[in-house]
Amino acid sequence: MLKLYHQPISFNSRRPWIALLEKGLDFELIEMKLDGDQFQPEFVALNPFHHIPVLVDDDFRVVESLAILDYLEAKYPTPALLPKEEKALAIVRMVEMLTINELLPAMNPLLRQMMELDNDPQKLEEAKLKSATVLAFFEQLLGDRSYFGSEQLTLADIVAGSTIPLLPQMGLPLDVYPQLNAWCDRLMQRPSWQTTQPTPETIEAFKSRIKVLMAKSQPQ
Ligand SMILES: N[C@@H](CCC(=O)N[C@@H](CS)C(=O)NCC(=O)O)C(=O)O
């Protein structure tokens, strides 16, 4: 059976978790606390970079959330989460990469504030401005479609949608982006989003552990 090593509040591991649910697959979830368990030899043997998510499919192991999504899509093509038409495919890839390369670094101070690690008003203002550039671009890319590049759910929705609906909780309301706002509501109606949505309790429980983990990284 497929096994997913994950942590419930991680954006990175929420992506394959949602994909597994959307594809209706049987899988086993293995929760990592990330309190040092990621450095245990058995886990480092699976992922020498000590990161979740990791997917194990019998004797095949995949690290990196986007690689896991591609593996699941290729091995279990129904329901399809990757459009074939060239513009739709480009939109999906743009949204995946911009979420990871632009949005997540931009919003890092907002996350750090939520986790009670930092609270620098100037950094928070900069974070909101930088995040707004991505959100405005996504609003335009979404247009009047239900999902990114498609009327059906795509990998772009999974990658961006693992994070964007949580922005209001981090102090960045989405009201000025009507398309994105409606898209978030659409995602939140899906059982896969409801199952994987971090609860306030999960976030509280993780705060003390993430303090140790994130305090090691330099604030941006
Ligand atoms: N690029 C990786 C990022 C994975 C990542 O950074 N995972 C974090 C949790 S969100 C982690 O495992 N941190 C533990 C550590 O670095 O020791 C992916 O998309 O899978």
CSV table of C-alpha atoms and ligand atoms in Angstrom, one decimal:
chain,number,residue,atom,x,y,z
A,1,MET,CA,0.0,0.0,0.0
A,2,LEU,CA,1.1,3.6,-0.6
A,3,LYS,CA,2.6,5.3,2.5
A,4,LEU,CA,2.8,9.0,2.9
A,5,TYR,CA,5.1,10.5,5.6
A,6,HIS,CA,3.6,13.8,6.5
A,7,GLN,CA,2.8,16.4,9.2
A,8,PRO,CA,-0.8,17.7,9.3
A,9,ILE,CA,0.1,21.4,9.3
A,10,SER,CA,2.7,21.3,6.6
A,11,PHE,CA,1.7,23.0,3.3
A,12,ASN,CA,4.2,20.8,1.5
A,13,SER,CA,2.8,17.5,2.7
A,14,ARG,CA,-0.8,18.7,2.4
A,15,ARG,CA,-0.4,18.7,-1.4
A,16,PRO,CA,0.1,14.9,-1.9
A,17,TRP,CA,-2.3,14.2,0.9
A,18,ILE,CA,-5.1,16.0,-1.0
A,19,ALA,CA,-4.0,14.3,-4.3
A,20,LEU,CA,-4.3,10.9,-2.7
A,21,LEU,CA,-7.8,11.7,-1.4
A,22,GLU,CA,-8.9,13.3,-4.8
A,23,LYS,CA,-7.8,10.1,-6.6
A,24,GLY,CA,-9.6,7.9,-4.1
A,25,LEU,CA,-6.6,5.8,-3.4
A,26,ASP,CA,-5.9,3.6,-0.4
A,27,PHE,CA,-2.9,4.9,1.5
A,28,GLU,CA,-1.4,4.9,4.9
A,29,LEU,CA,-0.5,8.2,6.6
A,30,ILE,CA,2.6,8.2,8.8
A,31,GLU,CA,2.7,11.3,10.9
A,32,MET,CA,6.1,12.8,11.7
A,33,LYS,CA,6.3,15.2,14.6
A,34,LEU,CA,9.3,17.0,13.2
A,35,ASP,CA,10.7,17.3,16.7
A,36,GLY,CA,13.9,15.5,15.7
A,37,ASP,CA,12.2,12.3,14.4
A,38,GLN,CA,13.1,13.4,10.9
A,39,PHE,CA,16.8,12.9,11.8
A,40,GLN,CA,16.3,9.3,12.9
A,41,PRO,CA,18.4,6.9,10.7
A,42,GLU,CA,15.3,5.1,9.3
A,43,PHE,CA,13.8,8.3,8.1
A,44,VAL,CA,17.1,9.8,6.8
A,45,ALA,CA,17.6,6.6,4.8
A,46,LEU,CA,14.3,7.4,3.1
A,47,ASN,CA,15.0,11.1,2.7
A,48,PRO,CA,18.6,12.3,3.3
A,49,PHE,CA,17.3,15.9,3.3
A,50,HIS,CA,15.1,15.0,6.3
A,51,HIS,CA,12.0,16.6,4.9
A,52,ILE,CA,8.4,15.5,4.6
A,53,PRO,CA,6.6,14.6,2.5
A,54,VAL,CA,7.9,11.3,1.4
A,55,LEU,CA,5.8,8.8,-0.6
A,56,VAL,CA,6.7,5.1,-0.5
A,57,ASP,CA,5.2,2.8,-3.1
A,58,ASP,CA,6.5,-0.7,-2.3
A,59,ASP,CA,10.2,-0.5,-3.1
A,60,PHE,CA,10.0,2.9,-4.8
A,61,ARG,CA,10.4,6.1,-2.8
A,62,VAL,CA,9.6,9.7,-3.9
A,63,VAL,CA,10.7,12.9,-2.2
A,64,GLU,CA,9.7,16.5,-3.1
A,65,SER,CA,6.0,17.2,-3.1
A,66,LEU,CA,5.8,18.2,-6.8
A,67,ALA,CA,7.5,14.9,-7.8
A,68,ILE,CA,5.0,13.0,-5.7
A,69,LEU,CA,2.1,14.8,-7.4
A,70,ASP,CA,3.6,13.9,-10.9
A,71,TYR,CA,4.1,10.3,-9.8
A,72,LEU,CA,0.6,9.9,-8.6
A,73,GLU,CA,-0.8,11.6,-11.7
A,74,ALA,CA,1.2,9.3,-14.0
A,75,LYS,CA,0.4,6.1,-12.1
A,76,TYR,CA,-3.2,6.9,-11.4
A,77,PRO,CA,-4.4,9.1,-14.3
A,78,THR,CA,-8.1,9.1,-13.3
A,79,PRO,CA,-9.4,11.5,-12.3
A,80,ALA,CA,-7.0,13.6,-14.3
A,81,LEU,CA,-5.4,16.5,-12.4
A,82,LEU,CA,-3.1,17.7,-15.2
A,83,PRO,CA,-4.7,19.3,-18.4
A,84,LYS,CA,-3.1,18.5,-21.8
A,85,GLU,CA,-4.0,21.7,-23.7
A,86,GLU,CA,-0.9,23.8,-23.9
A,87,LYS,CA,-2.2,27.0,-22.3
A,88,ALA,CA,-3.9,25.2,-19.5
A,89,LEU,CA,-0.8,23.1,-18.8
A,90,ALA,CA,1.3,26.3,-18.7
A,91,ILE,CA,-1.1,27.9,-16.3
A,92,VAL,CA,-0.9,24.9,-14.0
A,93,ARG,CA,2.9,24.8,-14.0
A,94,MET,CA,3.1,28.6,-13.5
A,95,VAL,CA,0.8,28.5,-10.5
A,96,GLU,CA,2.6,25.5,-9.0
A,97,MET,CA,6.0,27.2,-9.3
A,98,LEU,CA,4.9,30.7,-8.4
A,99,THR,CA,3.3,29.3,-5.2
A,100,ILE,CA,6.5,27.7,-4.2
A,101,ASN,CA,9.1,30.2,-5.5
A,102,GLU,CA,7.3,33.5,-4.9
A,103,LEU,CA,4.3,33.2,-2.6
A,104,LEU,CA,5.7,31.0,0.1
A,105,PRO,CA,8.9,33.0,0.6
A,106,ALA,CA,6.9,36.3,0.5
A,107,MET,CA,4.4,35.2,3.1
A,108,ASN,CA,7.1,33.7,5.5
A,109,PRO,CA,6.8,36.7,8.0
A,110,LEU,CA,3.0,36.1,8.2
A,111,LEU,CA,3.6,32.5,9.0
A,112,ARG,CA,6.2,33.4,11.5
A,113,GLN,CA,3.8,35.8,13.2
A,114,MET,CA,1.1,33.2,13.3
A,115,MET,CA,3.6,30.8,15.0
A,116,GLU,CA,4.5,33.6,17.4
A,117,LEU,CA,8.2,33.6,16.3
A,118,ASP,CA,8.4,37.3,15.1
A,119,ASN,CA,6.2,40.3,15.0
A,120,ASP,CA,8.0,43.0,13.0
A,121,PRO,CA,5.4,45.4,11.6
A,122,GLN,CA,7.6,46.5,8.7
A,123,LYS,CA,8.3,42.9,7.6
A,124,LEU,CA,4.7,42.1,7.9
A,125,GLU,CA,3.7,45.0,5.7
A,126,GLU,CA,6.4,44.0,3.1
A,127,ALA,CA,5.1,40.4,3.2
A,128,LYS,CA,1.6,41.6,2.5
A,129,LEU,CA,2.8,43.7,-0.4
A,130,LYS,CA,4.9,40.9,-2.0
A,131,SER,CA,2.1,38.3,-1.5
A,132,ALA,CA,-0.4,40.7,-3.1
A,133,THR,CA,1.7,40.7,-6.3
A,134,VAL,CA,1.3,36.9,-6.5
A,135,LEU,CA,-2.4,37.0,-5.5
A,136,ALA,CA,-3.3,39.7,-8.1
A,137,PHE,CA,-1.5,37.6,-10.8
A,138,PHE,CA,-3.4,34.5,-9.7
A,139,GLU,CA,-6.7,36.4,-9.7
A,140,GLN,CA,-6.0,37.3,-13.4
A,141,LEU,CA,-4.9,33.7,-14.3
A,142,LEU,CA,-8.0,32.2,-12.7
A,143,GLY,CA,-10.2,34.5,-14.7
A,144,ASP,CA,-13.8,33.2,-14.8
A,145,ARG,CA,-12.8,29.5,-14.7
A,146,SER,CA,-13.7,27.4,-11.7
A,147,TYR,CA,-10.1,26.1,-11.3
A,148,PHE,CA,-6.7,27.1,-12.6
A,149,GLY,CA,-6.5,26.4,-16.3
A,150,SER,CA,-9.7,24.2,-16.2
A,151,GLU,CA,-13.2,23.6,-15.1
A,152,GLN,CA,-11.9,20.6,-13.3
A,153,LEU,CA,-9.6,20.5,-10.3
A,154,THR,CA,-5.9,20.5,-11.3
A,155,LEU,CA,-2.5,20.1,-9.6
A,156,ALA,CA,-2.3,23.9,-9.5
A,157,ASP,CA,-5.4,24.1,-7.3
A,158,ILE,CA,-3.8,21.5,-5.0
A,159,VAL,CA,-0.5,23.4,-4.7
A,160,ALA,CA,-1.9,26.9,-4.4
A,161,GLY,CA,-5.0,25.8,-2.5
A,162,SER,CA,-3.0,24.1,0.2
A,163,THR,CA,-1.9,27.5,1.3
A,164,ILE,CA,-4.0,30.5,0.0
A,165,PRO,CA,-7.2,29.7,1.9
A,166,LEU,CA,-5.2,30.0,5.1
A,167,LEU,CA,-4.0,33.5,4.4
A,168,PRO,CA,-7.0,35.3,6.1
A,169,GLN,CA,-6.0,33.4,9.3
A,170,MET,CA,-2.5,34.9,8.9
A,171,GLY,CA,-3.8,38.5,8.6
A,172,LEU,CA,-4.1,38.7,4.8
A,173,PRO,CA,-7.8,38.9,3.8
A,174,LEU,CA,-8.8,37.8,0.3
A,175,ASP,CA,-11.9,40.0,-0.1
A,176,VAL,CA,-10.2,42.2,-2.7
A,177,TYR,CA,-9.7,39.1,-5.0
A,178,PRO,CA,-13.3,38.0,-5.8
A,179,GLN,CA,-12.3,35.2,-8.1
A,180,LEU,CA,-9.7,33.8,-5.7
A,181,ASN,CA,-12.2,34.2,-2.8
A,182,ALA,CA,-14.9,32.2,-4.6
A,183,TRP,CA,-12.2,29.6,-5.6
A,184,CYS,CA,-11.3,29.2,-1.9
A,185,ASP,CA,-14.9,28.6,-1.1
A,186,ARG,CA,-15.2,26.1,-3.9
A,187,LEU,CA,-12.1,24.2,-2.6
A,188,MET,CA,-13.3,24.3,1.0
A,189,GLN,CA,-16.5,22.5,-0.1
A,190,ARG,CA,-14.4,19.5,-1.2
A,191,PRO,CA,-14.0,16.6,1.3
A,192,SER,CA,-10.3,16.4,0.6
A,193,TRP,CA,-9.8,20.0,1.7
A,194,GLN,CA,-12.1,19.6,4.8
A,195,THR,CA,-10.1,16.4,5.8
A,196,THR,CA,-6.7,18.1,5.4
A,197,GLN,CA,-7.5,21.6,6.7
A,198,PRO,CA,-5.3,22.2,9.8
A,199,THR,CA,-7.6,22.9,12.8
A,200,PRO,CA,-6.8,25.7,15.3
A,201,GLU,CA,-6.0,22.9,17.8
A,202,THR,CA,-3.5,21.3,15.4
A,203,ILE,CA,-1.9,24.7,14.9
A,204,GLU,CA,-1.6,25.3,18.6
A,205,ALA,CA,-0.2,21.9,19.3
A,206,PHE,CA,2.5,22.4,16.6
A,207,LYS,CA,3.5,25.9,17.7
A,208,SER,CA,6.0,24.9,20.4
A,209,ARG,CA,7.6,22.3,18.1
A,210,ILE,CA,7.8,24.7,15.1
A,211,LYS,CA,9.3,27.4,17.3
A,212,VAL,CA,12.3,25.2,17.7
A,213,LEU,CA,12.4,24.3,14.0
A,214,MET,CA,11.9,27.8,12.6
A,215,ALA,CA,14.0,29.6,15.1
A,216,LYS,CA,17.0,27.9,13.5
A,217,SER,CA,16.2,29.5,10.2
A,218,GLN,CA,17.0,33.2,9.7
A,219,PRO,CA,13.9,35.5,9.7
A,220,GLN,CA,13.4,37.0,6.2
B,1,LIG,N1,10.7,21.2,-1.4
B,1,LIG,C1,10.2,20.3,-0.5
B,1,LIG,C2,10.1,21.0,0.9
B,1,LIG,C3,9.8,20.0,2.0
B,1,LIG,C4,9.9,20.7,3.4
B,1,LIG,O1,10.5,21.8,3.5
B,1,LIG,N2,9.4,20.1,4.4
B,1,LIG,C5,9.5,20.6,5.8
B,1,LIG,C6,8.1,20.7,6.4
B,1,LIG,S1,7.0,21.8,5.6
B,1,LIG,C7,10.3,19.7,6.6
B,1,LIG,O2,10.2,18.5,6.5
B,1,LIG,N3,11.1,20.2,7.6
B,1,LIG,C8,11.9,19.4,8.5
B,1,LIG,C9,13.3,19.6,8.4
B,1,LIG,O3,13.8,20.4,7.5
B,1,LIG,O4,14.1,19.0,9.2
B,1,LIG,C10,8.9,19.7,-0.9
B,1,LIG,O5,8.1,20.4,-1.7
B,1,LIG,O6,8.5,18.6,-0.6
